[in-house]
Tab-separated table of C-alpha atoms and ligand atoms in Angstrom:
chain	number	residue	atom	x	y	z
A	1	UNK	CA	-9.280	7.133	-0.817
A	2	UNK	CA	-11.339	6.976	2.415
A	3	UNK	CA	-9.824	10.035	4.329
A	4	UNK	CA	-9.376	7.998	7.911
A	5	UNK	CA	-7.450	5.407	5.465
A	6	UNK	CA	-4.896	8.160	4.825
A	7	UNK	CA	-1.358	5.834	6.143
A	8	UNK	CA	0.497	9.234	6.399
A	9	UNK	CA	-1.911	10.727	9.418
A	10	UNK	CA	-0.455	10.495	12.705
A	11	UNK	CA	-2.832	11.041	16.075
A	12	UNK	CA	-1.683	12.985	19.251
A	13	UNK	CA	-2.949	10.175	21.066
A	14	UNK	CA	0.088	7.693	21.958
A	15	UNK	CA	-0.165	4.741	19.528
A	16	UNK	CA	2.581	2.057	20.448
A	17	UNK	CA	4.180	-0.074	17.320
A	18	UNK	CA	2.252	-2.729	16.028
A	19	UNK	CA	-0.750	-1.318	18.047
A	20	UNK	CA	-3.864	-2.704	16.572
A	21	UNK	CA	-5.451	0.419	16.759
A	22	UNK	CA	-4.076	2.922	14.877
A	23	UNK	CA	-5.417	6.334	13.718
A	24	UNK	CA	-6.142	4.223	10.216
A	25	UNK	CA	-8.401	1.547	12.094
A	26	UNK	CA	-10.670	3.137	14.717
A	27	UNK	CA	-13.125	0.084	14.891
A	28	UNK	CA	-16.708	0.726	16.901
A	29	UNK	CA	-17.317	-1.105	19.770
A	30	UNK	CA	-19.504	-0.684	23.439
A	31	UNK	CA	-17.985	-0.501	26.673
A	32	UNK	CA	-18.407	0.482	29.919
A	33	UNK	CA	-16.681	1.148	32.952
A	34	UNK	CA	-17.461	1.489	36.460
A	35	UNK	CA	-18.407	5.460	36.224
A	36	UNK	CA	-20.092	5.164	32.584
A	37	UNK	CA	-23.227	2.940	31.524
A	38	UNK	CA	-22.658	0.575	28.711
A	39	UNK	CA	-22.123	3.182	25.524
A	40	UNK	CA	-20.044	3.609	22.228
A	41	UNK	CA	-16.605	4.103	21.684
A	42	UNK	CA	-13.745	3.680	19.155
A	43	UNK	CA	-10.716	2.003	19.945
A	44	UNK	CA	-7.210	4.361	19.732
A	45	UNK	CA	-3.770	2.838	21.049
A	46	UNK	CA	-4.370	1.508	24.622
A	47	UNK	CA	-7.609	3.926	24.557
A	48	UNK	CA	-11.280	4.339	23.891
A	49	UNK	CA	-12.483	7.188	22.666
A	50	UNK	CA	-16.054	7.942	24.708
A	51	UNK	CA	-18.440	8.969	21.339
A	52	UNK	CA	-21.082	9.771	23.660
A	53	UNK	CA	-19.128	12.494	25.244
A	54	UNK	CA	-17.679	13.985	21.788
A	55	UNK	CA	-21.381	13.937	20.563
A	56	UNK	CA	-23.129	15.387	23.868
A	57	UNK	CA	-20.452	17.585	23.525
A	58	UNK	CA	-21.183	18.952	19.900
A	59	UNK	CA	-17.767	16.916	18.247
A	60	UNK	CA	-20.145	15.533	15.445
A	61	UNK	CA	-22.603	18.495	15.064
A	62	UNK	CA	-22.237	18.565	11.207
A	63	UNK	CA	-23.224	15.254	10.842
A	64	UNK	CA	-26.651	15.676	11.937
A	65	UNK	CA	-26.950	12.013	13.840
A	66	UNK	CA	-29.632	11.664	16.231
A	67	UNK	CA	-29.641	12.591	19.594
A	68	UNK	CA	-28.488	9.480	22.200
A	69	UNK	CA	-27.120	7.268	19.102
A	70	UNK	CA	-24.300	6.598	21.196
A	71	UNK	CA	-25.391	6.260	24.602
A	72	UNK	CA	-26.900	2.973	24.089
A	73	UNK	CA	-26.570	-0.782	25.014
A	74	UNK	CA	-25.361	-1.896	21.107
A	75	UNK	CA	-24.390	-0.253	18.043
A	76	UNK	CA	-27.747	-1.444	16.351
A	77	UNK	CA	-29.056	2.063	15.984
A	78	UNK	CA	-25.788	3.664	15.198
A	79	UNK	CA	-24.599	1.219	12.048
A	80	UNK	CA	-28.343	1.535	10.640
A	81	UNK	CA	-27.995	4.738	9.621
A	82	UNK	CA	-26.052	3.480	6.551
A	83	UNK	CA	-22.741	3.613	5.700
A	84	UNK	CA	-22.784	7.093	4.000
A	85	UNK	CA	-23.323	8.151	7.523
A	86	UNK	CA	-21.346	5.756	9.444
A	87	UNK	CA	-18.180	6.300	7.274
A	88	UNK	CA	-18.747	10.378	7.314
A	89	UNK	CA	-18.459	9.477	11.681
A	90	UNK	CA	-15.358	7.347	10.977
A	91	UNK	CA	-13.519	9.844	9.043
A	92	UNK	CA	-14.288	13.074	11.611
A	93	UNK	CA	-13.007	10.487	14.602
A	94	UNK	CA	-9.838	10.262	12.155
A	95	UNK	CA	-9.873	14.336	11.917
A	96	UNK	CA	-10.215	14.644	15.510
A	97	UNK	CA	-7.268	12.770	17.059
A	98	UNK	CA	-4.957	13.955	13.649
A	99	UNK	CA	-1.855	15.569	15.446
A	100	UNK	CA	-2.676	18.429	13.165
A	101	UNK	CA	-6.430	18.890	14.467
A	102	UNK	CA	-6.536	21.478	17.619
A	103	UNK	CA	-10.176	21.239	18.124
A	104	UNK	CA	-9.871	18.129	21.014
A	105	UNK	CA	-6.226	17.904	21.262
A	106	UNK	CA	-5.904	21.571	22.425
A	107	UNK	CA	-9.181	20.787	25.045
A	108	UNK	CA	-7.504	19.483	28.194
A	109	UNK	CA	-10.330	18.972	30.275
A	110	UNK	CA	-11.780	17.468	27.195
A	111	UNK	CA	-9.451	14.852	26.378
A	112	UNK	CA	-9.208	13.588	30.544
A	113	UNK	CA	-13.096	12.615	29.738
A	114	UNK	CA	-13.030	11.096	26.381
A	115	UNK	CA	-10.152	9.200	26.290
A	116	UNK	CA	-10.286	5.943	28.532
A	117	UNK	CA	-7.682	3.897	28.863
A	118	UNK	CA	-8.657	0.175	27.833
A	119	UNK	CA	-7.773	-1.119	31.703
A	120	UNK	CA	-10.419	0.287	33.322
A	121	UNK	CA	-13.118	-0.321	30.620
A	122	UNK	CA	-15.046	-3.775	30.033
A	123	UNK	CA	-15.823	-4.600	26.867
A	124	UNK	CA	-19.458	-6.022	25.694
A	125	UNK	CA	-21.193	-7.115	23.116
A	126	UNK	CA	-21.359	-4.969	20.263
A	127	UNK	CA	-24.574	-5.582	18.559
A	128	UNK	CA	-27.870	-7.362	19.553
A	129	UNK	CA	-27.203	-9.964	17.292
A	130	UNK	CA	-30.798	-9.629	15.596
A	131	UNK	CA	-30.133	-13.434	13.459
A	132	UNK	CA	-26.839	-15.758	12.740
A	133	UNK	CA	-26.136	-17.517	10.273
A	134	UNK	CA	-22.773	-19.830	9.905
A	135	UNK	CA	-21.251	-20.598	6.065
A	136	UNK	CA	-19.115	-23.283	5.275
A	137	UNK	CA	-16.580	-21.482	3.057
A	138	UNK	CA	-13.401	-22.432	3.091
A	139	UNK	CA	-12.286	-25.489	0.406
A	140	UNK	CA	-9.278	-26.651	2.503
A	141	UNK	CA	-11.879	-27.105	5.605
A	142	UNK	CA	-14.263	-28.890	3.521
A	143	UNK	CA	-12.111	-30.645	1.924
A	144	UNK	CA	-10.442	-32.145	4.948
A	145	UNK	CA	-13.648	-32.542	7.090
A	146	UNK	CA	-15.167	-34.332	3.981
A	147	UNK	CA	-11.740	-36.136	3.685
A	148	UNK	CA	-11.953	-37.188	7.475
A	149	UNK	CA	-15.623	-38.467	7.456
A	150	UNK	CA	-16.525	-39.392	4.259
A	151	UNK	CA	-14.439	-39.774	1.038
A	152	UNK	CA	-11.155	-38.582	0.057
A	153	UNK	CA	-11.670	-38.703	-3.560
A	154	UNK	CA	-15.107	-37.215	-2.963
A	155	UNK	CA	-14.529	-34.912	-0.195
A	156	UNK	CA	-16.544	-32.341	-1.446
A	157	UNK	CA	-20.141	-32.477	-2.184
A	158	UNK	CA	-21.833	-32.174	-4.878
A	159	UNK	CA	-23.166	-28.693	-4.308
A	160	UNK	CA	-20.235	-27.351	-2.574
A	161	UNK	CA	-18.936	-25.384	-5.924
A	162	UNK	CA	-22.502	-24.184	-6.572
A	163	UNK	CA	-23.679	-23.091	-3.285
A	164	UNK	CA	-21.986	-20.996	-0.463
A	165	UNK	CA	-23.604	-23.638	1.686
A	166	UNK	CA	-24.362	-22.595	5.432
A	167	UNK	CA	-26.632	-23.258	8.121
A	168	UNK	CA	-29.322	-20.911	10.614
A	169	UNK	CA	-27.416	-20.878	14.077
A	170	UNK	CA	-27.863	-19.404	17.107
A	171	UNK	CA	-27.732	-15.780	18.168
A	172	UNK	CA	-28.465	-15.764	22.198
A	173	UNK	CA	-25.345	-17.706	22.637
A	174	UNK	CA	-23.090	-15.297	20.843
A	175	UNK	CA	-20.982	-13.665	23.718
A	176	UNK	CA	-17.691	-10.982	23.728
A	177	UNK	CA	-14.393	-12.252	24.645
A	178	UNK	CA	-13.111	-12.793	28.101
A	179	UNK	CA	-16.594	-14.277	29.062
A	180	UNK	CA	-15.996	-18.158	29.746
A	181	UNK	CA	-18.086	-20.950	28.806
A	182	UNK	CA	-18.294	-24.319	30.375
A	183	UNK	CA	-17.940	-27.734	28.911
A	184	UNK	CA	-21.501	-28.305	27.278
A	185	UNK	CA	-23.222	-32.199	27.705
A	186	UNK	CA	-25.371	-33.764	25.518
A	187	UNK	CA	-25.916	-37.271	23.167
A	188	UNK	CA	-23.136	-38.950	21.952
A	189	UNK	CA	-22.440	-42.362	20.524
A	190	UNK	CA	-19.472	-44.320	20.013
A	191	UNK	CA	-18.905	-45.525	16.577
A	192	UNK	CA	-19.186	-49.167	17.962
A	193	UNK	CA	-21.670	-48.919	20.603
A	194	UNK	CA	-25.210	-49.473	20.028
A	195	UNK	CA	-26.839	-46.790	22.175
A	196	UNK	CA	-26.186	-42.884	22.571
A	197	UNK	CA	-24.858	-41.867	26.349
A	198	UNK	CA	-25.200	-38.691	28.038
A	199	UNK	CA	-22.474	-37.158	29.270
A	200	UNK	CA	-19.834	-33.655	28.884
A	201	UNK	CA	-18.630	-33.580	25.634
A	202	UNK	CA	-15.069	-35.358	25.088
A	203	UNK	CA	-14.119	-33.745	21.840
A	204	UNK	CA	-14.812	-29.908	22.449
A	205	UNK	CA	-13.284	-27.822	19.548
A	206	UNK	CA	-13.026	-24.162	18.098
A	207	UNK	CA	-13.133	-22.781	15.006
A	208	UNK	CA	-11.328	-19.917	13.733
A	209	UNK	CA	-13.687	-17.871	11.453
A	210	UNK	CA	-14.144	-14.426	10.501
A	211	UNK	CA	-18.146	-12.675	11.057
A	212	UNK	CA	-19.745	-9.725	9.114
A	213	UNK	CA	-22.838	-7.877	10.909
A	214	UNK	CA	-24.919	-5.859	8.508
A	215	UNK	CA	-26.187	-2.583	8.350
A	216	UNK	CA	-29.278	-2.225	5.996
A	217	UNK	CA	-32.015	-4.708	5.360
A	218	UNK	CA	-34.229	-5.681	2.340
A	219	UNK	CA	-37.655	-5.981	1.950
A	220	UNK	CA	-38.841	-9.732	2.518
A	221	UNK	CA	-39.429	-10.752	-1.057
A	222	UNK	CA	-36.420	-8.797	-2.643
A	223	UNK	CA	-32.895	-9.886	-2.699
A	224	UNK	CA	-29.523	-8.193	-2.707
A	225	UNK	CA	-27.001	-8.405	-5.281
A	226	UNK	CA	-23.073	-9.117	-5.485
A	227	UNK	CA	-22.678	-5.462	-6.132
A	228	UNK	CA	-24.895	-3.617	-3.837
A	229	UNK	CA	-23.619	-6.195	-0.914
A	230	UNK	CA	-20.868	-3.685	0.114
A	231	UNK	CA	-23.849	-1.152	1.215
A	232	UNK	CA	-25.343	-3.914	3.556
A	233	UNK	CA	-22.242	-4.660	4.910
A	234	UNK	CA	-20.544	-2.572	8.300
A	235	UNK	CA	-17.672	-4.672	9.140
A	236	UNK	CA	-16.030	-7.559	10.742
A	237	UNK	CA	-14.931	-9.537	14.283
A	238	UNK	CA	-13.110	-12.239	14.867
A	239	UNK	CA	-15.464	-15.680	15.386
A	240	UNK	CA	-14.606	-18.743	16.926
A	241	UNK	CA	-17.437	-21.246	16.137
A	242	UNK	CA	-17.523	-23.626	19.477
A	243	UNK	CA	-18.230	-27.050	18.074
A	244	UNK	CA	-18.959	-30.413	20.167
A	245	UNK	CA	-17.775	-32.483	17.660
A	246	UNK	CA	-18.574	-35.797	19.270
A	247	UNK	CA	-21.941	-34.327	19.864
A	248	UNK	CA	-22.076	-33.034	16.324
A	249	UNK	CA	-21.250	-36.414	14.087
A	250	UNK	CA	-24.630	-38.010	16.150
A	251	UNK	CA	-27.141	-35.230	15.585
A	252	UNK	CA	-26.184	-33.816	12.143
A	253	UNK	CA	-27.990	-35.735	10.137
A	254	UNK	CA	-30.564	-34.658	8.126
A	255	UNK	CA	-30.578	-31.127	9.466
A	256	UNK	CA	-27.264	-30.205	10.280
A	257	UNK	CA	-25.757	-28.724	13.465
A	258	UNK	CA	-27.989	-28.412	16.108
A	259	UNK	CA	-26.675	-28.645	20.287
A	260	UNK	CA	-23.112	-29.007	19.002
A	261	UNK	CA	-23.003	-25.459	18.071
A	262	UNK	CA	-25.395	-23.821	19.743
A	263	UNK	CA	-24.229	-23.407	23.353
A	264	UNK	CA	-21.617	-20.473	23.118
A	265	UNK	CA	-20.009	-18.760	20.002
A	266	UNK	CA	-17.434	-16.089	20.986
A	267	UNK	CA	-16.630	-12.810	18.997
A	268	UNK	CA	-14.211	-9.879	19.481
A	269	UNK	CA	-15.653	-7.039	20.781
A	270	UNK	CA	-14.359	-4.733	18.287
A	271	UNK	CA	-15.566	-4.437	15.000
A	272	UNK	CA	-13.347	-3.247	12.255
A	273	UNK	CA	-15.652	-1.593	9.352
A	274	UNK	CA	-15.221	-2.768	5.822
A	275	UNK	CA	-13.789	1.184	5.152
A	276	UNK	CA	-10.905	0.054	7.203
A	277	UNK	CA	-10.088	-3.360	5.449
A	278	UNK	CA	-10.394	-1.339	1.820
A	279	UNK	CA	-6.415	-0.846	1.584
A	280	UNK	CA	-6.180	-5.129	1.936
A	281	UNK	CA	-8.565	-6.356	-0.517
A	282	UNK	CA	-7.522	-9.068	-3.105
A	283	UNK	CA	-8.716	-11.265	-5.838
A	284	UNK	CA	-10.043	-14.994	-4.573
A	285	UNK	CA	-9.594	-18.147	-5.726
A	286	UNK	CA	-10.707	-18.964	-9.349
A	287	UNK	CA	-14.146	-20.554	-9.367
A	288	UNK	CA	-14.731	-23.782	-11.062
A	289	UNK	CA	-17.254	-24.437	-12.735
A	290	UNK	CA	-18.515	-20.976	-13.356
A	291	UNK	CA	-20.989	-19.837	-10.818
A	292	UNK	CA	-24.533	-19.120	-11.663
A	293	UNK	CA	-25.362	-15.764	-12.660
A	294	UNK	CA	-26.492	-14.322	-9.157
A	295	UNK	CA	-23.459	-15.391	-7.532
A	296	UNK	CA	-21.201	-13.567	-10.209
A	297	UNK	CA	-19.145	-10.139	-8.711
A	298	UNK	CA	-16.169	-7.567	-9.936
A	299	UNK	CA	-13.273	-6.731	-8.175
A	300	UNK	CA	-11.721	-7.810	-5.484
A	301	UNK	CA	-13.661	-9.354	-2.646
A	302	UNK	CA	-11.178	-11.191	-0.398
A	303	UNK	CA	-9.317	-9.482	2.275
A	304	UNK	CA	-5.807	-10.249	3.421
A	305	UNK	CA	-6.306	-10.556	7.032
A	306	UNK	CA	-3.485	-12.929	8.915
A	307	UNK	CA	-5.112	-15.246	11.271
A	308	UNK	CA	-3.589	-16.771	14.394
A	309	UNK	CA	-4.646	-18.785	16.941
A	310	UNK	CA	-3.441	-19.958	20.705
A	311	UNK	CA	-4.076	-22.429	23.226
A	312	UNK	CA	-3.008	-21.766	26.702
A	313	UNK	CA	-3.343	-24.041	28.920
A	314	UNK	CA	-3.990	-23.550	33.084
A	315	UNK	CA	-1.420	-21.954	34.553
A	316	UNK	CA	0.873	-22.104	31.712
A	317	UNK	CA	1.807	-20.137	28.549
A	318	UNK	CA	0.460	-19.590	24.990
A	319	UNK	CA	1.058	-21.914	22.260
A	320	UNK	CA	0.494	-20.981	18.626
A	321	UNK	CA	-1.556	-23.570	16.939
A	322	UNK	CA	-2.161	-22.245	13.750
A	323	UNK	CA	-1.444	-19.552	10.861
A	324	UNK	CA	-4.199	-19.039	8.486
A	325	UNK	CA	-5.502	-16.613	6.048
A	326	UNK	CA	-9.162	-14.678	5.784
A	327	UNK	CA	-7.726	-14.369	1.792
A	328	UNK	CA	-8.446	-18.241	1.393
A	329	UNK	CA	-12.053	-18.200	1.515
A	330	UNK	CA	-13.101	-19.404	-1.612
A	331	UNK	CA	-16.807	-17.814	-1.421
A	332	UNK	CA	-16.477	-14.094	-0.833
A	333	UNK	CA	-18.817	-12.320	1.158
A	334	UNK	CA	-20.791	-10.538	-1.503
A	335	UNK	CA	-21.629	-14.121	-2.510
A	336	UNK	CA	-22.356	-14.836	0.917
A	337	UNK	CA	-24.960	-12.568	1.228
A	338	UNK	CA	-26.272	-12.785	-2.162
A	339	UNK	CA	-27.195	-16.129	-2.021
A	340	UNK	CA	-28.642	-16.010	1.296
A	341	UNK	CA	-30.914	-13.453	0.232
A	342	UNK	CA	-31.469	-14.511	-3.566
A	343	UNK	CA	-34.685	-16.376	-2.363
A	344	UNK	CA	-35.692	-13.391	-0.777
A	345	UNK	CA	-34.641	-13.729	2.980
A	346	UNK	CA	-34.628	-10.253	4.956
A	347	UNK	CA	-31.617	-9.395	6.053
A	348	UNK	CA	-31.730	-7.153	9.059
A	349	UNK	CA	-29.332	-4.533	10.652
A	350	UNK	CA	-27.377	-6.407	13.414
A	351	UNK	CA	-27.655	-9.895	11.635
A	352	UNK	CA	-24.286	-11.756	12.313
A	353	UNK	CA	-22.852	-14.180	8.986
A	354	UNK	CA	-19.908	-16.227	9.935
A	355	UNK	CA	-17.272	-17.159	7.232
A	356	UNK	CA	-17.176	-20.898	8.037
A	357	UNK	CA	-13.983	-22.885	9.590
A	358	UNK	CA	-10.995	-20.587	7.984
A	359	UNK	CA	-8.456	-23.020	6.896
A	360	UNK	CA	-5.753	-22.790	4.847
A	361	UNK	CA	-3.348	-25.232	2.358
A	362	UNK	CA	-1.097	-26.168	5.148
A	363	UNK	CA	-1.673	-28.298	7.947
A	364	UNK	CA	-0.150	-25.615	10.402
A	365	UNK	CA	-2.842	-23.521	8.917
A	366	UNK	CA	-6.023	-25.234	9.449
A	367	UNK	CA	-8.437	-23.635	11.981
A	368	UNK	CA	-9.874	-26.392	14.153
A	369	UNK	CA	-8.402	-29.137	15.965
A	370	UNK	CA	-10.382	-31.562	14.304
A	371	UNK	CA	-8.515	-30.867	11.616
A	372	UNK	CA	-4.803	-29.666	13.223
A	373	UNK	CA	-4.749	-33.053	15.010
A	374	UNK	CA	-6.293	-34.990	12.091
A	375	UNK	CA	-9.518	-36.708	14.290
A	376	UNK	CA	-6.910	-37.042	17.052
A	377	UNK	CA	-4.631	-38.991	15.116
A	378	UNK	CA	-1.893	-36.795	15.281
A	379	UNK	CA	-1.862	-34.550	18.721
A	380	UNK	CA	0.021	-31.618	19.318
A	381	UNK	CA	2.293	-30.728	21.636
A	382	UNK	CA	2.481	-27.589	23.722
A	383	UNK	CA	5.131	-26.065	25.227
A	384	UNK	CA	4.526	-27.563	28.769
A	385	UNK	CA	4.992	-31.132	27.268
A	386	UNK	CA	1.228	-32.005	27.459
A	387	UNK	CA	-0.823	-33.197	24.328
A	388	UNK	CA	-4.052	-32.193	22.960
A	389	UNK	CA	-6.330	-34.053	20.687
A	390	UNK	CA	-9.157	-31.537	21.536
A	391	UNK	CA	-9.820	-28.575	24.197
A	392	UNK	CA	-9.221	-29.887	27.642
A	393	UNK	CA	-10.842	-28.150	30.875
A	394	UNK	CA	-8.503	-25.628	31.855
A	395	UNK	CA	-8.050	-24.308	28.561
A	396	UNK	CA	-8.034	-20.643	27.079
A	397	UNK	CA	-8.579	-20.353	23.305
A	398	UNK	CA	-7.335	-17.160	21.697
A	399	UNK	CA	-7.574	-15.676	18.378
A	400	UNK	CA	-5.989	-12.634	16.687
A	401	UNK	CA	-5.961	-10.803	13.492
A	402	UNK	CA	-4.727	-8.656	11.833
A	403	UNK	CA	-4.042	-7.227	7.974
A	404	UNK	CA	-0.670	-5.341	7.343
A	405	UNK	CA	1.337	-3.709	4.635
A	406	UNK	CA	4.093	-0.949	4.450
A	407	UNK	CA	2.622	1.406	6.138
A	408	UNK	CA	-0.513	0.436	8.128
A	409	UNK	CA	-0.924	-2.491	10.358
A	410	UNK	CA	-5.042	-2.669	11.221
A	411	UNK	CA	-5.807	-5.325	14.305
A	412	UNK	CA	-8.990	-6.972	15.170
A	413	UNK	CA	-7.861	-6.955	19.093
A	414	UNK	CA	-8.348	-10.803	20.216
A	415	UNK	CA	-11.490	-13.363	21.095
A	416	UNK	CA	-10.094	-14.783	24.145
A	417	UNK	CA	-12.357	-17.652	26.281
A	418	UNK	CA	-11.195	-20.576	29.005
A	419	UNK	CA	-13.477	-23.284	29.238
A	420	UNK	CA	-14.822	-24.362	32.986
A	421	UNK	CA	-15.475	-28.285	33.358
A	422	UNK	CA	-19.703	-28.895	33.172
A	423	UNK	CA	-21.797	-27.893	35.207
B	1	LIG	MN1	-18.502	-22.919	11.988
């Protein structure tokens, strides 16, 4: 077992009940506040832990990292050191704040610098997301989409079994929670009118999706398999996958999405390693037909990570929209990034690979409102008696995650984001 997975270790630090962050979770994130430049930390209770304090201050000196790995803008440098490394920091962090450790508890003066509490610290982007990619992964969201627009007894394509299919998107526009985004405009065309108008969007929708950011690249020309994918991979944030939906059905063919994505994506700001998610793995769906050779893996490569998301409207309260599942993916992630590099596409550390709409079986489940209010054919209520077929100005779009079993709950934090009317 990974030692900062241990569920019986308890910190000194205060964790709170259903915390996201307990001493079993420690994701890796960058902050700043308004004493302290933009630098690492790992999230503990309501606190950060300040790694550029406990390494200046010789915390990690038998891990022989390099000097200033943590007093930087992203986590770039830090996660491409590898994993043997990167887990070795994880599990110290996890030694440190263990009620039974001495060497920081017992260091007043210590502790009053490296632990910040999460109020007075602004969270930021974690990586420099180097290159994105989005997949398209789920079989309930295909199914429906392809149900919606094309053919319900053909809803999938052809190559949907064979091919974790997925698109190049956009990395500039990738930005943390709590920054906003306004309503994008652009071409659209009404199924009966002749000509495209230009105008703000009308049918602005999110998509709840999981992202992996990897750690280790590959030579252009080679490619990495199923089983050495776990090496490439860090961990995970939360995703939601801003589509323009009216904009979308206009532009997307031949090439796919193009403006109706590209204007804002918004991730958590934590990331939660793949060392943390080990206790929640499970098996996947059954694949059928049998997958071509490069695309075959052992063990399980899902991960049981509850999925929620909530539209609050201006002024008034949260409404849960929808319940899903990270488990119901039917490509894994290993596939994911096996196929993408089986031609031999170079990965690079800080690359960014979204999971793809994350629906699941039931229709409170599915992660868009495309599909939650079936093309707008079935709107839902909120609390304050209002109606959505889509995301109105005004609105704040929040997800949350989080995997849980007896002993150990591990969170994800949130991805929160109101959308401003265009500019
Ligand atoms: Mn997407």
């Amino acid at each position: 077992m990974i030692e900062a997975n241990d569920p019986t270790l308890k910190p000194w630090v205060e964790v709170p009940e259903n915390s996201d962050f307990p001493i079993q979770n420690l994701p890796f994130g960058i902050f700043k506040t308004q004493y302290l430049e933009p630098g690492a930390g790992v999230a503990i209770g309501h606190c950060i832990l300040d790694l550029t304090y406990l390494h200046e201050n010789g915390f990690f000196d038998e891990l022989g990292l390099p000097v200033g790995v943590f007093n930087q803008q992203y986590l770039n440098d830090f996660i491409g050191l590898g994993k043997k490394t990167t887990s070795a920091v994880r599990n110290r962090i996890a030694e440190l704040l263990d009620i039974n450790n001495k060497e920081l508890q017992s260091n007043k003066a210590a502790c009053a610098i490296a632990l910040i509490p999460m109020e007075e610290a602004e969270m930021l982007m974690p990586i420099k997301v180097q290159n994105y990619t989005d997949f398209y992964s789920s079989i309930e969201h295909a199914t429906n989409v392809g149900t919606m627009f094309r053919d319900p007894d053909n809803a999938l394509l052809p190559n949907w079994k064979h091919i974790p299919v997925g698109y190049h998107g956009r990395a500039s526009s990738i930005i943390p929670s709590g920054v906003n985004i306004h309503r994008p405009k652009g071409q659209t065309k009404a199924p009966d009118a002749e000509l495209p108008t230009f105008g703000p969007s009308k049918r602005l929708d999110f998509e709840l999706e999981t992202a992996f950011i990897t750690c280790k690249e590959n030579a252009l020309g080679d490619s990495i398999s199923t089983e050495k994918a776990d090496d490439h991979i860090f961990g995970f944030v939360l995703f939601n996958d801003w589509s323009a939906r009216d904009m979308q059905v206009w532009e997307y063919v031949p090439l796919g999405p193009f403006l109706a994505k590209n204007f804002a994506s918004s991730i958590s700001p934590w990331i939660v390693t793949m060392d943390a998610l080990e206790p929640f793995r499970v098996p996947g769906v059954e694949q059928k037909p049998e997958v071509l050779p490069y695309l075959e893996y052992e063990g399980d490569k899902n991960f049981d990570v509850q999925l929620e998301v909530y539209l609050q409207p201006q002024g008034g309260e949260e409404n849960l929209i929808c319940q899903s599942n990270f488990k119901h993916m039917y490509w894994n992630v290993n596939q994911q990034l096996a196929h993408h590099s089986v031609n031999g596409c170079n990965i690079q550390v800080g690359d960014m690979y979204a999971s793809g709409t994350i629906s699941g079986p039931t229709p409170d489940s599915y992660g868009s409102m495309l599909e939650l209010a079936w093309k707008g054919t079935k709107p839902l209520k909120l609390s304050d008696g209002s109606e959505r077929k889509f995301i109105e100005d005004g609105d704040t779009v929040i997800m949350r995650g989080y995997a849980q079993n007896e002993g150990v709950r591990i969170g994800f934090g949130e991805v929160k984001c109101k959308v401003l009317p265009a500019k």
